[in-house]
mmCIF file of C-alpha atoms in Angstrom:
data_model
loop_
_atom_site.group_PDB
_atom_site.id
_atom_site.type_symbol
_atom_site.label_atom_id
_atom_site.label_comp_id
_atom_site.label_asym_id
_atom_site.label_seq_id
_atom_site.Cartn_x
_atom_site.Cartn_y
_atom_site.Cartn_z
ATOM 1 C CA GLU A 15 246.855 -39.351 72.638
ATOM 2 C CA VAL A 16 246.546 -43.059 73.324
ATOM 3 C CA GLN A 17 247.063 -45.171 70.214
ATOM 4 C CA LEU A 18 246.648 -48.929 69.991
ATOM 5 C CA LEU A 19 247.664 -50.278 66.601
ATOM 6 C CA LYS A 20 246.843 -53.884 65.950
ATOM 7 C CA SER A 21 248.100 -56.423 63.498
ATOM 8 C CA GLY A 22 247.821 -60.116 62.910
ATOM 9 C CA GLY A 23 244.180 -60.833 62.199
ATOM 10 C CA GLY A 24 242.852 -62.725 59.222
ATOM 11 C CA LEU A 25 241.434 -66.029 58.039
ATOM 12 C CA VAL A 26 242.572 -69.285 59.580
ATOM 13 C CA GLN A 27 241.314 -72.843 59.451
ATOM 14 C CA PRO A 28 239.873 -74.560 62.519
ATOM 15 C CA GLY A 29 242.694 -75.910 64.644
ATOM 16 C CA GLY A 30 245.086 -73.286 63.361
ATOM 17 C CA SER A 31 246.967 -70.499 65.128
ATOM 18 C CA LEU A 32 247.232 -66.733 64.926
ATOM 19 C CA ARG A 33 249.103 -64.130 66.918
ATOM 20 C CA LEU A 34 247.638 -60.697 67.427
ATOM 21 C CA SER A 35 249.937 -57.813 68.248
ATOM 22 C CA CYS A 36 249.020 -54.409 69.613
ATOM 23 C CA ALA A 37 251.587 -51.603 69.575
ATOM 24 C CA ALA A 38 250.782 -48.963 72.163
ATOM 25 C CA SER A 39 251.819 -45.330 72.292
ATOM 26 C CA GLY A 40 250.783 -42.099 73.936
ATOM 27 C CA PHE A 41 251.019 -43.373 77.518
ATOM 28 C CA THR A 42 253.471 -45.107 79.831
ATOM 29 C CA PHE A 43 252.797 -48.703 78.823
ATOM 30 C CA THR A 44 254.548 -50.221 81.819
ATOM 31 C CA ASN A 45 252.090 -48.583 84.225
ATOM 32 C CA TYR A 46 248.878 -50.135 82.937
ATOM 33 C CA ALA A 47 247.142 -53.468 82.732
ATOM 34 C CA MET A 48 245.968 -54.374 79.262
ATOM 35 C CA THR A 49 242.966 -56.316 78.049
ATOM 36 C CA TRP A 50 241.619 -58.178 75.017
ATOM 37 C CA VAL A 51 237.885 -58.076 74.300
ATOM 38 C CA ARG A 52 236.152 -59.710 71.362
ATOM 39 C CA GLN A 53 232.868 -59.266 69.570
ATOM 40 C CA ALA A 54 231.393 -61.885 67.275
ATOM 41 C CA PRO A 55 229.514 -60.512 64.244
ATOM 42 C CA GLY A 56 226.221 -58.993 65.377
ATOM 43 C CA GLU A 57 226.838 -59.974 68.975
ATOM 44 C CA GLY A 58 227.798 -58.293 72.232
ATOM 45 C CA LEU A 59 231.133 -57.751 73.910
ATOM 46 C CA GLU A 60 233.051 -60.612 75.523
ATOM 47 C CA TRP A 61 236.061 -60.120 77.781
ATOM 48 C CA VAL A 62 238.816 -62.516 76.679
ATOM 49 C CA SER A 63 241.975 -61.864 78.674
ATOM 50 C CA SER A 64 243.848 -59.353 80.787
ATOM 51 C CA ILE A 65 247.460 -58.987 81.834
ATOM 52 C CA SER A 66 248.895 -56.971 84.685
ATOM 53 C CA ALA A 67 251.205 -54.027 84.113
ATOM 54 C CA SER A 68 254.271 -56.087 84.958
ATOM 55 C CA GLY A 69 253.090 -59.071 82.951
ATOM 56 C CA ASN A 70 253.369 -61.319 85.994
ATOM 57 C CA SER A 71 249.635 -61.985 86.232
ATOM 58 C CA THR A 72 247.385 -63.153 83.430
ATOM 59 C CA TYR A 73 243.685 -63.907 83.316
ATOM 60 C CA TYR A 74 241.442 -65.665 80.780
ATOM 61 C CA THR A 75 237.834 -66.397 80.133
ATOM 62 C CA ASP A 76 237.113 -70.102 80.531
ATOM 63 C CA SER A 77 236.465 -70.766 76.847
ATOM 64 C CA VAL A 78 240.033 -69.809 75.848
ATOM 65 C CA LYS A 79 242.013 -71.165 78.801
ATOM 66 C CA GLY A 80 244.726 -73.512 77.616
ATOM 67 C CA ARG A 81 244.427 -72.259 74.022
ATOM 68 C CA PHE A 82 245.174 -68.520 74.194
ATOM 69 C CA THR A 83 248.182 -66.867 75.796
ATOM 70 C CA VAL A 84 248.409 -63.159 76.574
ATOM 71 C CA SER A 85 251.827 -61.559 76.944
ATOM 72 C CA ARG A 86 253.483 -58.192 76.755
ATOM 73 C CA ASP A 87 256.875 -56.777 75.888
ATOM 74 C CA ASN A 88 257.219 -53.660 77.988
ATOM 75 C CA SER A 89 260.459 -52.703 76.229
ATOM 76 C CA ARG A 90 258.535 -52.511 72.959
ATOM 77 C CA SER A 91 255.206 -51.252 74.430
ATOM 78 C CA THR A 92 253.495 -54.143 72.708
ATOM 79 C CA LEU A 93 250.727 -56.501 73.783
ATOM 80 C CA TYR A 94 250.237 -59.934 72.245
ATOM 81 C CA LEU A 95 247.559 -62.594 72.077
ATOM 82 C CA GLN A 96 248.711 -65.988 70.866
ATOM 83 C CA MET A 97 245.692 -67.990 69.766
ATOM 84 C CA ASN A 98 246.092 -71.741 69.222
ATOM 85 C CA SER A 99 243.628 -74.525 68.457
ATOM 86 C CA LEU A 100 241.251 -71.968 67.019
ATOM 87 C CA ARG A 101 237.568 -72.816 66.741
ATOM 88 C CA VAL A 102 234.819 -71.455 64.534
ATOM 89 C CA GLU A 103 233.316 -69.826 67.624
ATOM 90 C CA ASP A 104 236.488 -67.780 68.119
ATOM 91 C CA SER A 105 235.598 -65.775 65.006
ATOM 92 C CA ALA A 106 235.189 -62.162 66.074
ATOM 93 C CA VAL A 107 236.601 -58.687 66.018
ATOM 94 C CA TYR A 108 239.314 -58.582 68.663
ATOM 95 C CA TYR A 109 239.934 -55.325 70.495
ATOM 96 C CA CYS A 110 243.140 -54.461 72.274
ATOM 97 C CA ALA A 111 242.452 -52.127 75.171
ATOM 98 C CA LYS A 112 244.136 -50.195 77.952
ATOM 99 C CA ASP A 113 242.806 -50.366 81.480
ATOM 100 C CA ALA A 114 242.470 -47.159 83.478
ATOM 101 C CA VAL A 115 242.451 -49.131 86.678
ATOM 102 C CA PHE A 116 242.280 -52.926 86.656
ATOM 103 C CA GLY A 117 239.047 -53.887 84.956
ATOM 104 C CA VAL A 118 238.011 -50.449 83.713
ATOM 105 C CA ILE A 119 238.663 -50.494 79.979
ATOM 106 C CA GLU A 120 239.554 -46.909 79.213
ATOM 107 C CA SER A 121 240.930 -46.875 75.684
ATOM 108 C CA TRP A 122 240.083 -49.224 72.855
ATOM 109 C CA GLY A 123 241.873 -49.904 69.597
ATOM 110 C CA GLN A 124 239.888 -50.200 66.403
ATOM 111 C CA GLY A 125 239.670 -53.968 66.356
ATOM 112 C CA THR A 126 241.025 -56.684 64.117
ATOM 113 C CA LEU A 127 238.879 -59.348 62.496
ATOM 114 C CA VAL A 128 239.695 -62.993 63.092
ATOM 115 C CA THR A 129 237.780 -65.486 60.970
ATOM 116 C CA VAL A 130 238.047 -69.195 61.688
ATOM 117 C CA SER A 131 236.631 -71.153 58.813
ATOM 118 C CA SER A 132 237.439 -74.054 56.547
ATOM 119 C CA GLU B 16 231.029 -66.115 87.176
ATOM 120 C CA ILE B 17 228.940 -62.996 87.701
ATOM 121 C CA VAL B 18 226.118 -62.650 85.178
ATOM 122 C CA MET B 19 225.169 -59.142 84.093
ATOM 123 C CA THR B 20 221.622 -58.670 82.807
ATOM 124 C CA GLN B 21 220.553 -55.513 81.001
ATOM 125 C CA SER B 22 217.058 -54.289 80.303
ATOM 126 C CA PRO B 23 215.366 -53.485 78.094
ATOM 127 C CA ALA B 24 217.028 -55.019 75.043
ATOM 128 C CA THR B 25 215.837 -52.108 72.924
ATOM 129 C CA LEU B 26 214.698 -48.668 74.033
ATOM 130 C CA SER B 27 212.871 -46.396 71.581
ATOM 131 C CA VAL B 28 213.213 -42.759 72.559
ATOM 132 C CA SER B 29 212.577 -39.436 70.852
ATOM 133 C CA PRO B 30 215.369 -36.860 70.679
ATOM 134 C CA GLY B 31 215.285 -34.625 73.730
ATOM 135 C CA GLU B 32 213.633 -37.240 75.920
ATOM 136 C CA ARG B 33 215.158 -39.039 78.895
ATOM 137 C CA ALA B 34 216.399 -42.614 78.603
ATOM 138 C CA THR B 35 216.950 -44.924 81.558
ATOM 139 C CA LEU B 36 218.848 -48.182 81.089
ATOM 140 C CA SER B 37 219.094 -50.892 83.730
ATOM 141 C CA CYS B 38 221.777 -53.403 84.612
ATOM 142 C CA ARG B 39 221.560 -56.129 87.239
ATOM 143 C CA ALA B 40 224.400 -58.229 88.625
ATOM 144 C CA SER B 41 223.866 -61.801 89.785
ATOM 145 C CA GLN B 42 226.029 -61.085 92.874
ATOM 146 C CA ARG B 43 226.848 -57.966 94.816
ATOM 147 C CA ILE B 44 229.625 -56.040 93.082
ATOM 148 C CA SER B 45 229.771 -52.911 95.251
ATOM 149 C CA SER B 46 230.215 -49.985 92.844
ATOM 150 C CA ASN B 47 232.588 -51.847 90.510
ATOM 151 C CA LEU B 48 230.551 -51.246 87.390
ATOM 152 C CA ALA B 49 231.322 -49.529 84.108
ATOM 153 C CA TRP B 50 229.134 -48.430 81.198
ATOM 154 C CA TYR B 51 230.261 -48.307 77.570
ATOM 155 C CA GLN B 52 228.731 -46.851 74.426
ATOM 156 C CA GLN B 53 229.216 -48.470 71.033
ATOM 157 C CA LYS B 54 228.156 -47.036 67.693
ATOM 158 C CA PRO B 55 227.973 -49.150 64.527
ATOM 159 C CA GLY B 56 231.396 -49.944 63.109
ATOM 160 C CA GLN B 57 233.205 -48.328 66.016
ATOM 161 C CA ALA B 58 235.050 -49.516 69.072
ATOM 162 C CA PRO B 59 233.289 -49.111 72.414
ATOM 163 C CA ARG B 60 233.831 -45.958 74.454
ATOM 164 C CA LEU B 61 234.020 -45.789 78.239
ATOM 165 C CA LEU B 62 231.256 -43.595 79.663
ATOM 166 C CA ILE B 63 231.004 -44.331 83.372
ATOM 167 C CA TYR B 64 233.088 -46.215 85.944
ATOM 168 C CA GLY B 65 232.705 -46.708 89.642
ATOM 169 C CA ALA B 66 228.963 -46.866 88.855
ATOM 170 C CA SER B 67 228.663 -43.070 88.785
ATOM 171 C CA THR B 68 231.919 -41.371 87.716
ATOM 172 C CA ARG B 69 231.917 -39.986 84.201
ATOM 173 C CA ALA B 70 234.987 -40.715 82.121
ATOM 174 C CA THR B 71 236.998 -37.859 80.665
ATOM 175 C CA GLY B 72 235.073 -35.902 78.063
ATOM 176 C CA VAL B 73 231.703 -37.547 78.687
ATOM 177 C CA PRO B 74 228.856 -35.012 78.676
ATOM 178 C CA ALA B 75 226.990 -34.291 81.892
ATOM 179 C CA ARG B 76 223.734 -35.587 80.408
ATOM 180 C CA PHE B 77 225.083 -39.095 81.107
ATOM 181 C CA SER B 78 224.731 -40.204 84.719
ATOM 182 C CA GLY B 79 225.076 -43.494 86.504
ATOM 183 C CA ARG B 80 223.650 -44.707 89.782
ATOM 184 C CA GLY B 81 223.510 -47.812 91.890
ATOM 185 C CA SER B 82 225.526 -50.207 93.998
ATOM 186 C CA GLY B 83 225.333 -53.824 95.012
ATOM 187 C CA THR B 84 223.306 -55.513 92.296
ATOM 188 C CA GLU B 85 221.122 -52.809 90.709
ATOM 189 C CA PHE B 86 222.453 -50.079 88.443
ATOM 190 C CA THR B 87 221.076 -47.516 86.035
ATOM 191 C CA LEU B 88 222.445 -45.314 83.282
ATOM 192 C CA THR B 89 220.393 -42.234 82.527
ATOM 193 C CA ILE B 90 220.730 -39.997 79.503
ATOM 194 C CA SER B 91 218.864 -36.861 80.498
ATOM 195 C CA SER B 92 218.071 -35.424 77.058
ATOM 196 C CA LEU B 93 218.925 -37.639 74.124
ATOM 197 C CA GLN B 94 220.966 -36.121 71.340
ATOM 198 C CA SER B 95 221.253 -37.599 67.869
ATOM 199 C CA GLU B 96 224.779 -38.829 68.627
ATOM 200 C CA ASP B 97 223.549 -40.839 71.634
ATOM 201 C CA PHE B 98 221.667 -43.425 69.604
ATOM 202 C CA ALA B 99 223.886 -46.463 70.067
ATOM 203 C CA VAL B 100 224.255 -49.708 72.013
ATOM 204 C CA TYR B 101 225.144 -49.463 75.679
ATOM 205 C CA TYR B 102 226.876 -52.176 77.690
ATOM 206 C CA CYS B 103 227.441 -52.538 81.405
ATOM 207 C CA GLN B 104 230.439 -54.485 82.733
ATOM 208 C CA HIS B 105 231.477 -55.520 86.228
ATOM 209 C CA TYR B 106 235.061 -55.438 87.457
ATOM 210 C CA ASN B 107 234.571 -56.635 90.994
ATOM 211 C CA ASN B 108 237.557 -58.284 92.725
ATOM 212 C CA TRP B 109 239.143 -60.513 90.037
ATOM 213 C CA PRO B 110 238.369 -61.618 86.492
ATOM 214 C CA PRO B 111 236.486 -62.935 84.678
ATOM 215 C CA TRP B 112 234.973 -59.580 83.891
ATOM 216 C CA THR B 113 231.569 -59.910 82.257
ATOM 217 C CA PHE B 114 229.454 -57.636 80.108
ATOM 218 C CA GLY B 115 225.715 -57.362 79.873
ATOM 219 C CA GLN B 116 224.136 -58.270 76.566
ATOM 220 C CA GLY B 117 223.592 -54.612 75.673
ATOM 221 C CA THR B 118 220.711 -52.167 75.319
ATOM 222 C CA LYS B 119 220.133 -50.598 71.938
ATOM 223 C CA VAL B 120 218.837 -47.036 72.141
ATOM 224 C CA GLU B 121 217.021 -46.243 68.923
ATOM 225 C CA ILE B 122 215.152 -43.287 67.557
ATOM 226 C CA LYS B 123 211.417 -43.403 68.162
#
């Protein structure tokens, strides 16, 4: 069974930083691209970032480019999202997810809440 | 960036009836479209990919059609557990992937 266990959410002031971690199990982590999706309260889904299976290729939505960094440690089966220069509009539940094939988000973790507020 | 537009925003359906949800892409995306279901307080669940292929464990009452720019998700006979929000998402070529704004299927 695929499990995606997240940590690192919480309350941060505007301009601050947070790092989300997602520990994966139940599948061969090194074989799959991984994705972050977020959902602001009461809103729809927004794709944030994806990383290839090897970690050599990364992709971001425009609004987080230059502020967020996705990475993975394949030896630890762990996905990360480093979020810097956080803005109020970054407040959302962040989902860590496994791609079936690139772009098809097959398995979703339960989400971690990030609140950016003074 | 490809814009995904879903309609209607809300669909009121009685249990046992058919529901048809639409999704339009602003550019041709071949069959590179997925549908997700999200219930309140839960993570989304993959229903359909490749526009028409059901994901593992998805009941046969869910079906997807379309290619290019026009897509539909049909739920043939709505069950109580199907009342939820449904999102389409393209994954054509390279990111950014984009989602539609969602269609809420509610009990009539």
